[in-house]
Coordinates of C-alpha atoms in Angstrom, one line a residue:
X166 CA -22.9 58.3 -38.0
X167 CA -23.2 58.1 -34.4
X168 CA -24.7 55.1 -34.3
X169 CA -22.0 53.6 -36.9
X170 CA -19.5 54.7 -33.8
X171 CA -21.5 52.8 -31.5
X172 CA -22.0 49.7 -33.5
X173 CA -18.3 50.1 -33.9
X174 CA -16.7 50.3 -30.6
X175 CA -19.6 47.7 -29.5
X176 CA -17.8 45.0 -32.1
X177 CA -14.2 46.0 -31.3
X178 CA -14.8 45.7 -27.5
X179 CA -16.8 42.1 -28.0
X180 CA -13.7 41.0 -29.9
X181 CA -11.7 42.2 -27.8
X182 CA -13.3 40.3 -24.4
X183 CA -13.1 37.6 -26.8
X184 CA -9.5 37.4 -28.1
X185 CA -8.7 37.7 -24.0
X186 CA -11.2 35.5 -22.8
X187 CA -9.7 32.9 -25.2
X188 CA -6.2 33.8 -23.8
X189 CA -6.9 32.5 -20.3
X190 CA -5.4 29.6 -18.9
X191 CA -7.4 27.1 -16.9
X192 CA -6.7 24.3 -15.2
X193 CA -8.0 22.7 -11.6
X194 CA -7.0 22.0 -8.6
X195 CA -8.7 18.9 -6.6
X196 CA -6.5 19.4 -3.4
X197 CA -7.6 23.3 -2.9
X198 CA -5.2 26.1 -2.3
X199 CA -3.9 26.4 1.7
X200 CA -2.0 30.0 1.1
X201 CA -0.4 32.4 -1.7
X202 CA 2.3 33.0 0.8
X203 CA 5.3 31.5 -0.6
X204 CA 6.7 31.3 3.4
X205 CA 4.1 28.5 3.2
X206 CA 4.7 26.9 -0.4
X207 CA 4.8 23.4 0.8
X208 CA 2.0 20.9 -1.7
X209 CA 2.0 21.2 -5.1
X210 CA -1.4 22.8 -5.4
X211 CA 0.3 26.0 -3.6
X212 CA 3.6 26.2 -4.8
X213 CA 2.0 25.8 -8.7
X214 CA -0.4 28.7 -7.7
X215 CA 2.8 30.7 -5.9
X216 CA 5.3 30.2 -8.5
X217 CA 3.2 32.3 -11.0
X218 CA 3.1 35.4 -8.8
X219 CA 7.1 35.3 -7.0
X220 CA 10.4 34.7 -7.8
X221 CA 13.9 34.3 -5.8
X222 CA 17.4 35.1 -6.5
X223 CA 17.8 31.9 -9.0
X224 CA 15.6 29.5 -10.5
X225 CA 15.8 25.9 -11.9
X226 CA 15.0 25.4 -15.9
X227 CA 13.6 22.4 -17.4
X228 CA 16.1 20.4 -17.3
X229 CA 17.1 21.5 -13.5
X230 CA 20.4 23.6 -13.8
X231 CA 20.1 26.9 -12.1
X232 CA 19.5 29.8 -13.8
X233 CA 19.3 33.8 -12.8
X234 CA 16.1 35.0 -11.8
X235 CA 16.0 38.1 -9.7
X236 CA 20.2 37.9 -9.1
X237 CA 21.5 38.4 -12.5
X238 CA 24.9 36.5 -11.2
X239 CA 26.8 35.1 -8.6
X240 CA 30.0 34.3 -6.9
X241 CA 31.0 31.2 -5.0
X242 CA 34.2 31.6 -2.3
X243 CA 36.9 28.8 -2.8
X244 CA 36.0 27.2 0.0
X245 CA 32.0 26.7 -1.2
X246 CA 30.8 28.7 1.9
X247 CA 30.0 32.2 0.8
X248 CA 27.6 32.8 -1.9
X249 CA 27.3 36.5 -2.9
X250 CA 24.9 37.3 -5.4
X251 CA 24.4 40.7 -7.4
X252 CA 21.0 41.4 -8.6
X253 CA 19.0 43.0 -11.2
X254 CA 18.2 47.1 -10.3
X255 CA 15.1 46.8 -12.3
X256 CA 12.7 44.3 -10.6
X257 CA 9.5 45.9 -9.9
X258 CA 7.1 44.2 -6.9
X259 CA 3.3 44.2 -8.4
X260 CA 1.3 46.9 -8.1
X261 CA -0.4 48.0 -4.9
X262 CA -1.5 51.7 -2.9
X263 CA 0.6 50.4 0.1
X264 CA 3.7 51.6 -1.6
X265 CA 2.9 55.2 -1.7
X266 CA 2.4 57.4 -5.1
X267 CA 4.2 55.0 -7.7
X268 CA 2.7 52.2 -6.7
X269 CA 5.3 50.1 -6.5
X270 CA 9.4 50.1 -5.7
X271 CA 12.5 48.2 -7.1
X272 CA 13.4 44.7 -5.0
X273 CA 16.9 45.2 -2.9
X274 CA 19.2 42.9 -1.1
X275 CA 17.0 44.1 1.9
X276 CA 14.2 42.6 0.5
X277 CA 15.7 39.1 0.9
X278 CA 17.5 39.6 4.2
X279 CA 14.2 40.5 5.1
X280 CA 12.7 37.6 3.2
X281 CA 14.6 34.8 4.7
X282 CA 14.6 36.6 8.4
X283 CA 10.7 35.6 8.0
X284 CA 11.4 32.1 6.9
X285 CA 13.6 31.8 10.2
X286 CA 10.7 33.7 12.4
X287 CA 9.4 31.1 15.2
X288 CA 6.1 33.1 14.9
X289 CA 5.5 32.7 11.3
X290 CA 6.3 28.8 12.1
X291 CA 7.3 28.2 8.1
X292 CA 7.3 24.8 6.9
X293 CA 10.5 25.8 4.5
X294 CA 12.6 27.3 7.0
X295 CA 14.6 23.7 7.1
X296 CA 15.8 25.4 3.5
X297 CA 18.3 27.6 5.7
X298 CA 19.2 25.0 8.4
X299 CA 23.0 25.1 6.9
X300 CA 23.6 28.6 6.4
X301 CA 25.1 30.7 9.0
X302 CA 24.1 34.0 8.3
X303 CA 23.1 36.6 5.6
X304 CA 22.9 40.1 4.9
X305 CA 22.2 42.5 2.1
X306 CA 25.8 44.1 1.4
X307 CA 24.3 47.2 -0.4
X308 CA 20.9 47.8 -2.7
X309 CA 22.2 45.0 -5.3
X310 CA 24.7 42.5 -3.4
X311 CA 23.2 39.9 -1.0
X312 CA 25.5 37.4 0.9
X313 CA 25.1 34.1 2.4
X314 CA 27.4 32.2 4.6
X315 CA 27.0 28.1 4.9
X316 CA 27.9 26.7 8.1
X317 CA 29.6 23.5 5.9
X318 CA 29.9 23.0 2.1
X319 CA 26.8 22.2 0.2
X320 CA 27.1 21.7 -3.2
X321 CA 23.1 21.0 -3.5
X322 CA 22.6 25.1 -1.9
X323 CA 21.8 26.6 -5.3
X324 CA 19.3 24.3 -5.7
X325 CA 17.8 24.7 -2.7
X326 CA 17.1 28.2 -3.6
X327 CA 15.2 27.7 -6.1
X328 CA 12.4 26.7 -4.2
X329 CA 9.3 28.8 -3.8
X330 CA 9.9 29.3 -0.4
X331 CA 13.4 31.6 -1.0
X332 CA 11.0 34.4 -2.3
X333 CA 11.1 37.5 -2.4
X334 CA 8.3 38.8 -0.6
X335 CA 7.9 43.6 -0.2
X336 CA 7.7 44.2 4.0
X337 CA 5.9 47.1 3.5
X338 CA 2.7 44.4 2.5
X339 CA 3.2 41.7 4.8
X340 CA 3.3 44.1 7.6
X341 CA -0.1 45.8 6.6
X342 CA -1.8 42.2 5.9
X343 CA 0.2 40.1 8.4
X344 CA -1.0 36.8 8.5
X345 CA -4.2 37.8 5.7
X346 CA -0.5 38.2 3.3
X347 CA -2.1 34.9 2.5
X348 CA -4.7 36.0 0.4
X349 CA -3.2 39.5 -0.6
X350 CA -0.2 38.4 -2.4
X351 CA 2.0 40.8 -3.7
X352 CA 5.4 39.7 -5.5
X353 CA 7.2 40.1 -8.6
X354 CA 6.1 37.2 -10.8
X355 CA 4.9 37.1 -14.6
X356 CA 1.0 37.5 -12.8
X357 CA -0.3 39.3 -10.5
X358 CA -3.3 38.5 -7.8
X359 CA -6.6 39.4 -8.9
X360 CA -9.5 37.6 -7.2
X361 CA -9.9 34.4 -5.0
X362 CA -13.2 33.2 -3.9
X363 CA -11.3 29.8 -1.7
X364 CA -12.8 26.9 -2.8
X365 CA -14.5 28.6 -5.9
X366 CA -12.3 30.2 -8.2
X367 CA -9.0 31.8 -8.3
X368 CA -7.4 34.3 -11.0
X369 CA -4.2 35.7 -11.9
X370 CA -3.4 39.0 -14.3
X371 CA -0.6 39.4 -16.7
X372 CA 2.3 41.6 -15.1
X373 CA 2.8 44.2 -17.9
X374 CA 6.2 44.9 -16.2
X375 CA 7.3 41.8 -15.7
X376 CA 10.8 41.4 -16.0
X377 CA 12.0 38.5 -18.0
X378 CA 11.7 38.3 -22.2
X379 CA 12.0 35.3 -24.7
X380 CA 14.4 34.5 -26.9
X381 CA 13.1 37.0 -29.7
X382 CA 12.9 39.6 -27.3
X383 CA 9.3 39.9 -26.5
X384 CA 8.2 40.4 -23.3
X385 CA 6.9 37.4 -20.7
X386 CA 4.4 35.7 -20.3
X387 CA 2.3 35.6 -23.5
X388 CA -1.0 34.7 -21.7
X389 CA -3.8 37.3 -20.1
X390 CA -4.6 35.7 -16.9
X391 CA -4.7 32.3 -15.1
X392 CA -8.0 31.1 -14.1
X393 CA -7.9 27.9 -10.9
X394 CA -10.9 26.3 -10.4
X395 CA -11.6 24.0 -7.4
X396 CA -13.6 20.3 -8.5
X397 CA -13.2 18.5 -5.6
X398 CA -12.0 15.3 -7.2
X399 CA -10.1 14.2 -10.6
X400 CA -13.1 12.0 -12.3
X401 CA -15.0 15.1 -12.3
X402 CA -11.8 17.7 -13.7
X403 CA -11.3 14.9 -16.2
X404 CA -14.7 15.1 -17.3
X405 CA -14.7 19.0 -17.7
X406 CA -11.3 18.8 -19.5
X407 CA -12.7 16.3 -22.1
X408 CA -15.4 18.4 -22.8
X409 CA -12.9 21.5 -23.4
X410 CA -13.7 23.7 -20.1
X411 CA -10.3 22.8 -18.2
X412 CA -6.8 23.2 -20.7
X413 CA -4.8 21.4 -18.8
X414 CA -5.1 17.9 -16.3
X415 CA -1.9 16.4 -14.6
X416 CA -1.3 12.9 -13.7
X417 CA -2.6 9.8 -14.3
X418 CA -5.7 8.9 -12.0
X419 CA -7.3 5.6 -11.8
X420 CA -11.0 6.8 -12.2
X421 CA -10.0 8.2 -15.5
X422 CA -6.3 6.4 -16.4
X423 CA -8.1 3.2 -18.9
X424 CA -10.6 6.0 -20.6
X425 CA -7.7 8.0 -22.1
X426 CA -4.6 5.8 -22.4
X427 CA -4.3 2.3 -24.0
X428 CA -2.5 -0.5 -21.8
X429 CA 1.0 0.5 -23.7
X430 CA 0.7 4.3 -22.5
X431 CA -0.3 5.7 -25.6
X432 CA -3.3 8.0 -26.7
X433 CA -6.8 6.7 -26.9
X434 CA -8.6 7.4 -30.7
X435 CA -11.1 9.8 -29.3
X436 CA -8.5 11.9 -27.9
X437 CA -5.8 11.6 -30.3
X438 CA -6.9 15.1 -32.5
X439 CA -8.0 17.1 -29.3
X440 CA -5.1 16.3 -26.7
X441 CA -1.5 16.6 -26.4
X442 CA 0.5 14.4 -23.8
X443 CA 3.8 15.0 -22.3
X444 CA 5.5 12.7 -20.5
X445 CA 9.4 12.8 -18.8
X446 CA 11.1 11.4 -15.4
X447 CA 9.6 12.5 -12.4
X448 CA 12.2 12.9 -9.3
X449 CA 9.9 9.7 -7.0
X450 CA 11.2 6.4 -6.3
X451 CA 9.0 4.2 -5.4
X452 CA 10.5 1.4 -3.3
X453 CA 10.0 -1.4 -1.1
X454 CA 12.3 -1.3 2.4
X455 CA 13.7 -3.9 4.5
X456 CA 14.1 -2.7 7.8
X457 CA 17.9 -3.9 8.9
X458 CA 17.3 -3.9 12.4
X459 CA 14.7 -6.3 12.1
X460 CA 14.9 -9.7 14.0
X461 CA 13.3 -11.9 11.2
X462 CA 15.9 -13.7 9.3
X463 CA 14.1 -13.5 6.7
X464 CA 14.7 -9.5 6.8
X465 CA 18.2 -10.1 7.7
X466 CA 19.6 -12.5 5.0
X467 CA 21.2 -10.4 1.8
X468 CA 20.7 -13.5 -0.1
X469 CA 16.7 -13.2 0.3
X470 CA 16.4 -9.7 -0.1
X471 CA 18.2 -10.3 -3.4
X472 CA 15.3 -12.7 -3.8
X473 CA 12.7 -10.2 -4.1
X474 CA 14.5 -7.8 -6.2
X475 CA 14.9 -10.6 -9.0
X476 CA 11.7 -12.3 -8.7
X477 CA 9.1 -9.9 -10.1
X478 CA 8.9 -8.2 -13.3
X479 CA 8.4 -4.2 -12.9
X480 CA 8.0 -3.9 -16.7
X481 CA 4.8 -6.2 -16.7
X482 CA 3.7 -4.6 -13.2
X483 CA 3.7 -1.4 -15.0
X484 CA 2.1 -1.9 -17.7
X485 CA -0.5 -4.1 -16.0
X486 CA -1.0 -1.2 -13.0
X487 CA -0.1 2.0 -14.6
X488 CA -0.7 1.6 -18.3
X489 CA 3.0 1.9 -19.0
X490 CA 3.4 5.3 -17.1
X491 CA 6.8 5.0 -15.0
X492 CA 9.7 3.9 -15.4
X493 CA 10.7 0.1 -14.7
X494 CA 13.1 0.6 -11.3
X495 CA 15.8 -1.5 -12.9
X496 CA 18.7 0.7 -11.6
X497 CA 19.4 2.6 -7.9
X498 CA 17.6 4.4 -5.4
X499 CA 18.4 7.9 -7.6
X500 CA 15.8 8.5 -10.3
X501 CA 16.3 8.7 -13.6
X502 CA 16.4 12.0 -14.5
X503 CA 18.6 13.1 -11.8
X504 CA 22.5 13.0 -12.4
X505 CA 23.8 10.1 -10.9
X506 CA 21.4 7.5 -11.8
X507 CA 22.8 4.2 -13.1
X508 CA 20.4 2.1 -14.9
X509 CA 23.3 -0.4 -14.6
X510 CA 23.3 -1.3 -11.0
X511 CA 20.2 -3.0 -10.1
X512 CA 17.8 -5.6 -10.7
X513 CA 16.4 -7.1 -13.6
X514 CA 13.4 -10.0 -13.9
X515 CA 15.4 -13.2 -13.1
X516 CA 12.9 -16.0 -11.7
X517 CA 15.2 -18.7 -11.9
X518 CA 17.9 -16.6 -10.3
X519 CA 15.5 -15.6 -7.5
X520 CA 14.6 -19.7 -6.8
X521 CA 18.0 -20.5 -6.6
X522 CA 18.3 -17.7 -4.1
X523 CA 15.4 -18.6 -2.1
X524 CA 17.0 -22.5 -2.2
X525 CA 20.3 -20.9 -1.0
X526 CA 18.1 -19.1 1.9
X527 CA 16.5 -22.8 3.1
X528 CA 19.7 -24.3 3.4
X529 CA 21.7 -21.8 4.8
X530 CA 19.3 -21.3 7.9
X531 CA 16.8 -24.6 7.9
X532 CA 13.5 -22.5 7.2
X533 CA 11.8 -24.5 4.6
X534 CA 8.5 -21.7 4.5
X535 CA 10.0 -18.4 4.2
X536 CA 8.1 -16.0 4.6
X537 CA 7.3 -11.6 4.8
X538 CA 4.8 -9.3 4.9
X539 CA 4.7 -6.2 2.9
X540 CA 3.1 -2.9 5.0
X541 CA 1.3 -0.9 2.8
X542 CA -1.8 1.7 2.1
X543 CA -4.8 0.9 0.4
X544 CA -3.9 2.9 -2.5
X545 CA -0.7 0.9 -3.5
X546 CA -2.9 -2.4 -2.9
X547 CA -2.7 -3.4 -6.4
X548 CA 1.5 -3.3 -6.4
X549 CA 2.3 -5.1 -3.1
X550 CA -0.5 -7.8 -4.8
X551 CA 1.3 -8.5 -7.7
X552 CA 4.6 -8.2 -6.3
X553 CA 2.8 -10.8 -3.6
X554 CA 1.5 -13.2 -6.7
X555 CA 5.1 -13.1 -8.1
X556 CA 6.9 -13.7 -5.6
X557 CA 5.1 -17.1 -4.4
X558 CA 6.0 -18.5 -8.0
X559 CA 9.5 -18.5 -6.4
X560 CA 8.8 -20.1 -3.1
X561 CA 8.2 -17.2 -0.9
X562 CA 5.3 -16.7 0.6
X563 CA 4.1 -13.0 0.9
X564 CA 1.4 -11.4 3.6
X565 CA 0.5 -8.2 3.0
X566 CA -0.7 -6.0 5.6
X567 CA -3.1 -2.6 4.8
X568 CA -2.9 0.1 7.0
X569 CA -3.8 3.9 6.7
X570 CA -1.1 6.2 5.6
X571 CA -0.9 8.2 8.9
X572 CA -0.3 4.8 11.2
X573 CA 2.4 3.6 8.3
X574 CA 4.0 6.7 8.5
X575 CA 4.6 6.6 12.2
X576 CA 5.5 2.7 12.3
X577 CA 7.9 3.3 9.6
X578 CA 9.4 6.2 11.5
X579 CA 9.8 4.5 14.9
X580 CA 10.9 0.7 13.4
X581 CA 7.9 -0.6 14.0
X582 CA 7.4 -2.7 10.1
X583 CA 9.9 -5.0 9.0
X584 CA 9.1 -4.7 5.8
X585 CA 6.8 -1.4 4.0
X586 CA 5.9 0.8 0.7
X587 CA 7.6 4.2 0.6
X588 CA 8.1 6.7 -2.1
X589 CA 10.4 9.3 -1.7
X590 CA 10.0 12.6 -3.7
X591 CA 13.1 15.0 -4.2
X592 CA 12.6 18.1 -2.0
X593 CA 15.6 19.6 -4.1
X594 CA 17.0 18.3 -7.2
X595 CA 20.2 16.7 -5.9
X596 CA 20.9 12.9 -5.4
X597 CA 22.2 14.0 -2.0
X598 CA 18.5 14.3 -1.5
X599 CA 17.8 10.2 -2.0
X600 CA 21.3 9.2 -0.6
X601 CA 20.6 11.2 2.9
X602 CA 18.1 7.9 3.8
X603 CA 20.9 5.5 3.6
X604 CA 23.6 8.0 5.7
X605 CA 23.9 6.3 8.9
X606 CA 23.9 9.7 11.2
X607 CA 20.1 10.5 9.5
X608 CA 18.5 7.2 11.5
X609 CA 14.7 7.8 11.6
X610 CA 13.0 8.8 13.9
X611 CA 15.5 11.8 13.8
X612 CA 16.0 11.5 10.4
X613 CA 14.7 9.9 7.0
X614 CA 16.9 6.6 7.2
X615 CA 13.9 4.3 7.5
X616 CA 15.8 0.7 6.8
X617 CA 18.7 1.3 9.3
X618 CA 20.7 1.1 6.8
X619 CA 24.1 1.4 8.0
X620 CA 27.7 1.0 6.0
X621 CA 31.2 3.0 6.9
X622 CA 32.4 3.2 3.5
X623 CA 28.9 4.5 2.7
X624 CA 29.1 7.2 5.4
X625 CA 32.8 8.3 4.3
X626 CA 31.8 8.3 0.3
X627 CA 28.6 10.5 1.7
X628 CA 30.5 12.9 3.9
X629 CA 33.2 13.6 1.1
X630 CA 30.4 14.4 -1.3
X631 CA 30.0 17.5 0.6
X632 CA 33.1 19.2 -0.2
X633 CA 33.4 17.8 -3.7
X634 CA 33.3 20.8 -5.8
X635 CA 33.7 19.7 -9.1
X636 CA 30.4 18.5 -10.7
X637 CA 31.4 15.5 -12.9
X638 CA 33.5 14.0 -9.5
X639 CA 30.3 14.2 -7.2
X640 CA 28.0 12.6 -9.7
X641 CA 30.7 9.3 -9.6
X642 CA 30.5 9.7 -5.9
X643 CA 26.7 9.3 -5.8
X644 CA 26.4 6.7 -8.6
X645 CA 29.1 4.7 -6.6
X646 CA 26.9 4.9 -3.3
X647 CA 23.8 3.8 -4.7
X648 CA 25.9 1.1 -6.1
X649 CA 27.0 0.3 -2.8
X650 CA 23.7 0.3 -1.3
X651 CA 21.8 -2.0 -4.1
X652 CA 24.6 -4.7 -3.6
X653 CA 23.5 -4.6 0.2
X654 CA 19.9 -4.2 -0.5
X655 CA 18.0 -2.5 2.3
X656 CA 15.1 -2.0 -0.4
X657 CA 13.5 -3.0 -3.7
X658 CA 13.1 -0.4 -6.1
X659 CA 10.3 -0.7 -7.9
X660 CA 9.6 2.1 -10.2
X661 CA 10.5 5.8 -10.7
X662 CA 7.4 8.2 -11.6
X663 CA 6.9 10.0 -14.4
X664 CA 5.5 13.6 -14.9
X665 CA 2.6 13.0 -17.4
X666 CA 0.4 16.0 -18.6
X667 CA -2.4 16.5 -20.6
X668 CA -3.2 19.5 -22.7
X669 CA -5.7 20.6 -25.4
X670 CA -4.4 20.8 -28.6
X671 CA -4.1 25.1 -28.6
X672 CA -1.9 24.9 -25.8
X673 CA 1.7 25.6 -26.6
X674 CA 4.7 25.9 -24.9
X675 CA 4.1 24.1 -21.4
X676 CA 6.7 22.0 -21.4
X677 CA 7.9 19.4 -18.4
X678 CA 10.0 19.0 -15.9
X679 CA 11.3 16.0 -13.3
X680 CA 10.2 18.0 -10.2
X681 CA 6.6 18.9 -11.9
X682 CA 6.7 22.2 -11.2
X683 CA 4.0 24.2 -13.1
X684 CA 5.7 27.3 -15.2
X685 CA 3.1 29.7 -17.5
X686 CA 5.1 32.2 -18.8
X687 CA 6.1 30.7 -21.6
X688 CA 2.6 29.2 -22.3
X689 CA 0.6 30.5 -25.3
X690 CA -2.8 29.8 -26.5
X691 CA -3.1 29.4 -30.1
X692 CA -6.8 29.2 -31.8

C-alpha cells in the first residue's frame, strides 16, 4: 500500500512539473536585457521584460486608448492642467522579507510621488525623466488621491503615462538595493522576479495576487512563468523557434525573412500548420528628408522634391525589399494607425508626373543634370538603391552616400546632410509626437526638427493643438498639418512599419499593438 502512495504522488507530481513546464512562456531576446528598473525602461528588450513585473496609474490597450491600471479613475480640471487620480486600495507590491511580517503592503499615492521624485533625481540620471518635463508639480493628496499639475495643456499627458517609466516602484526596496534595484525588481505586475543569470537566462513567476481579472472573472495572467533567453543574434532564435524551443519571434529579419514568408507577405507551406502570424500598423515612419536650409537648388526647389515623391513606387519597393511587410507611405508623416493619419494627402507612383516635374526643374533654373545624394546606413542600402534606380528613369541622377549610424546621426543633427534616411518611432502614441519635427521652435540640434522645416501657419495650427480639448477637433488639426507639410515637402515618406509576430500554433491570446509593446497576461498556452 505504501508503495501504491509512492508510485502515486511520484505520477501526480511528474504531471504536475509537466502541465507547468508546458505552461511557460518563452521567447528571446538578441539585444540582452540592460536593467529591470523601470526608471531605466528605455529599448524594447527592457521595457518588454519590465512591463511584465510593474504597472502605473493608467495604461494603453491594444488599440491605444488609456485605460485604468493602478488608478481606478480620474479627473481632469477645465483648464487641462490638473490631473487627479484616485486609485485602487487593494494593489499589493510582490512579495519580499524587506517589508516586514506580511511580506508585502498596499501601493499609496506616496508610492508615486515617490516614484516620479526618482525619475526627476539628477543622481539616478533616468533616461525617462523628459516624461515630466511639462508638469509642474505632484503630490499624493491622501493614501488613494495623487495629483499632477502641468505647466501648459497637454492633451498627449495620459499617454505619456502609460509608459513603463511612470511606475510604481515600493522605497522601502530600492533603498535596501539602491542601484542593484536593477536586478531585484520588486513591483506589482501579473509576474514576479525569480532568477536572472544576465546573458543566460531570465524567469518570471505568476503573481497569485495580482490584481486585474478577465472578462469571465478569472483571475490574470493565465500562464505559470516567463522564461527570456539570450541568443545573441535572430538567425540563430529563428532557428530554435522553428524547431519548437522559442514560442514566440518578432519582426521580420533578413537572415530569416525569404525562409518563412513568400514575396506577397504570406505564410511559407512548411510553416503554415505550426505558426501563427500577426501583423498590424506599427507607430515608424520611415522617410527620406530634405534639409531646407540647404544651399543646393536642387534641395531647395518644391517642384523637385515633388519629383522624388512621385517617381518611385513604394508598393513594388516593398514587396521587392520587405516581402510585403509595411505599409506603402502613400499618405503624411503620421502613421497609419495613429489618429490623424490621412492616406489621402500624399504621394502616389506617378512617373510621367515626376518627368514633367524634373523638366519644369531644368527650365526654371538652367541645370540640365540634376542631381542628390541620399545619406544613409548600410542597413537601409537596399531602399536608398532602388529609390536610386527609380529615380534616374526620370532624369535625376542619384548618389548615395553610406555612412555609420552614429556619424549620420550627428550630421543629421547639426545640418551637416542635405539630403538623409530617418525613421521616426512614436515615443508616445500621439501625432503631436511626429508633428513636433516640423514645429519650427524644435530646430535640431536643440530639438528633433531635422529638415528646417519652417511654416507660420504650421507653428499657429501646432500651438493651438495644445489647448484643443476636444478629441475629434485636434485629430483635424493634426491631419490638416501634415497636409500642410506634404504640400511643402521637407521629406519623402516612404513606408510606415508594421508590427509582425510569430507564434506557435498553442499560443493564444497575444495579440498586437502599433507601439509593439509585449503584454502576457492574457497569454495562454493551449496543448
Amino acid at each position: 500500500m505504501k508503495y501504491c502512495v509512492i508510485l502515486f504522488l511520484f505520477f501526480f507530481n511528474c504531471t504536475k512539473t509537466k502541465k507547468q513546464t508546458q505552461n511557460v512562456f518563452r521567447y528571446n531576446e538578441h539585444k540582452n536585457i540592460g536593467s529591470l528598473d523601470p526608471a531605466f525602461a528605455k529599448d524594447n528588450a527592457d521595457i518588454w521584460a519590465v512591463n511584465q513585473l510593474f504597472n502605473g496609474l493608467v495604461q494603453m490597450d491594444e488599440a491605444l486608448n488609456v485605460e485604468p491600471a493602478i488608478a481606478k479613475s480620474w479627473n481632469i480640471s477645465d483648464d487641462a492642467l490638473t490631473y487627479t487620480f484616485t486609485l485602487k486600495n487593494d494593489i499589493l507590491f510582490h512579495k519580499h522579507h524587506l517589508f516586514g511580517i506580511d511580506s508585502t503592503r498596499t501601493v499609496k499615492a506616496s508610492d508615486f510621488e515617490y516614484s516620479f521624485n526618482r525619475l526627476l533625481d539628477q543622481q539616478i540620471a533616468s533616461p525617462g525623466s523628459w516624461v515630466l518635463n511639462k508638469v509642474e508639480k505632484f503630490e499624493a493628496i491622501n493614501d488613494t488621491t495623487f495629483q499632477i499639475q502641468l505647466k501648459q495643456a497637454f492633451p498627449a499627458f495620459l499617454g505619456l503615462l502609460t509608459m513603463k517609466y511612470c511606475s510604481v516602484v515600493p522605497h522601502e526596496i530600492v533603498e535596501h538595493y539602491k542601484g542593484d534595484f536593477r536586478s531585484n525588481p520588486i513591483g506589482t505586475g501579473p509576474f514576479k522576479f525569480k532568477r536572472w543569470e544576465e546573458n543566460i537566462k531570465l524567469v518570471f513567476r505568476k503573481n497569485e495576487t495580482y490584481f486585474e481579472i478577465d472578462e469571465k472573472g478569472n483571475q490574470l495572467p493565465y500562464l505559470e512563468a516567463v522564461a527570456i533567453t539570450f541568443l545573441p543574434d535572430k538567425q540563430s532564435e529563428f532557428l530554435q523557434f522553428a524547431q519548437g524551443n522559442l514560442d514566440y519571434v518578432s519582426g521580420l529579419d533578413a537572415s530569416y525573412k525569404d525562409e518563412i514568408l513568400t514575396a506577397k507577405g504570406d505564410l511559407r507551406e512548411q510553416y503554415v500548420n505550426d505558426v501563427n502570424m500577426i501583423r498590424g500598423p506599427y507607430l515608424n515612419t520611415e522617410y527620406l528628408a530634405f534639409y531646407m536650409d540647404s544651399s543646393l537648388p536642387e534641395i531647395q526647389s518644391s517642384v523637385l522634391r515633388k519629383a522624388v515623391n512621385y517617381g518611385f513606387d513604394r508598393q513594388k519597393m516593398m514587396i521587392y525589399l520587405r516581402n510585403g511587410i509595411g505599409i506603402p507611405a502613400n499618405g503624411g508623416f503620421i502613421p497609419k494607425g495613429l489618429p490623424g493619419y490621412n492616406e489621402t494627402i500624399g504621394f502616389t507612383y506617378n512617373p510621367e508626373k515626376a518627368k514633367q516635374l524634373i523638366e519644369q526643374f531644368k527650365t526654371e533654373t538652367g541645370i540640365n543634370n540634376p542631381e542628390i545624394t541620399i545619406t544613409t546606413t548600410s542597413n537601409y542600402l537596399s531602399f536608398c538603391e532602388f529609390i536610386q534606380r527609380e529615380l534616374q528613369k526620370i532624369g535625376l541622377t542619384v548618389q548615395v552616400d553610406v555612412i555609420p549610424a552614429a556619424t549620420l546621426k550627428d550630421a543629421k543633427a547639426n545640418g551637416k546632410l542635405d539630403m538623409f534616411r530617418a525613421s521616426w518611432v512614436a515615443d508616445y502614441p500621439d501625432a503631436e509626437n511626429y508633428l513636433s519635427l516640423y514645429y519650427s521652435k524644435n530646430f535640431a540640434p536643440n530639438g528633433p526638427n531635422y529638415t528646417h522645416f519652417k511654416n507660420e501657419q504650421f507653428d499657429l495650427w501646432f500651438e493651438q493643438s495644445f489647448t484643443e480639448t476636444n478629441i475629434t477637433e485636434r485629430e483635424k488639426l493634426y491631419s490638416k498639418m501634415d497636409s500642410l507639410v506634404m504640400d511643402n515637402t521637407p521629406i519623402v515618406p516612404l513606408f510606415y512599419d508594421e508590427v509582425v509576430r510569430f507564434t506557435r500554433k498553442d499560443i493564444k491570446g497575444l495579440g498586437i499593438n502599433p507601439i509593439n509593446l509585449l503584454d502576457l497576461k492574457r497569454v495562454q498556452k493551449v496543448k
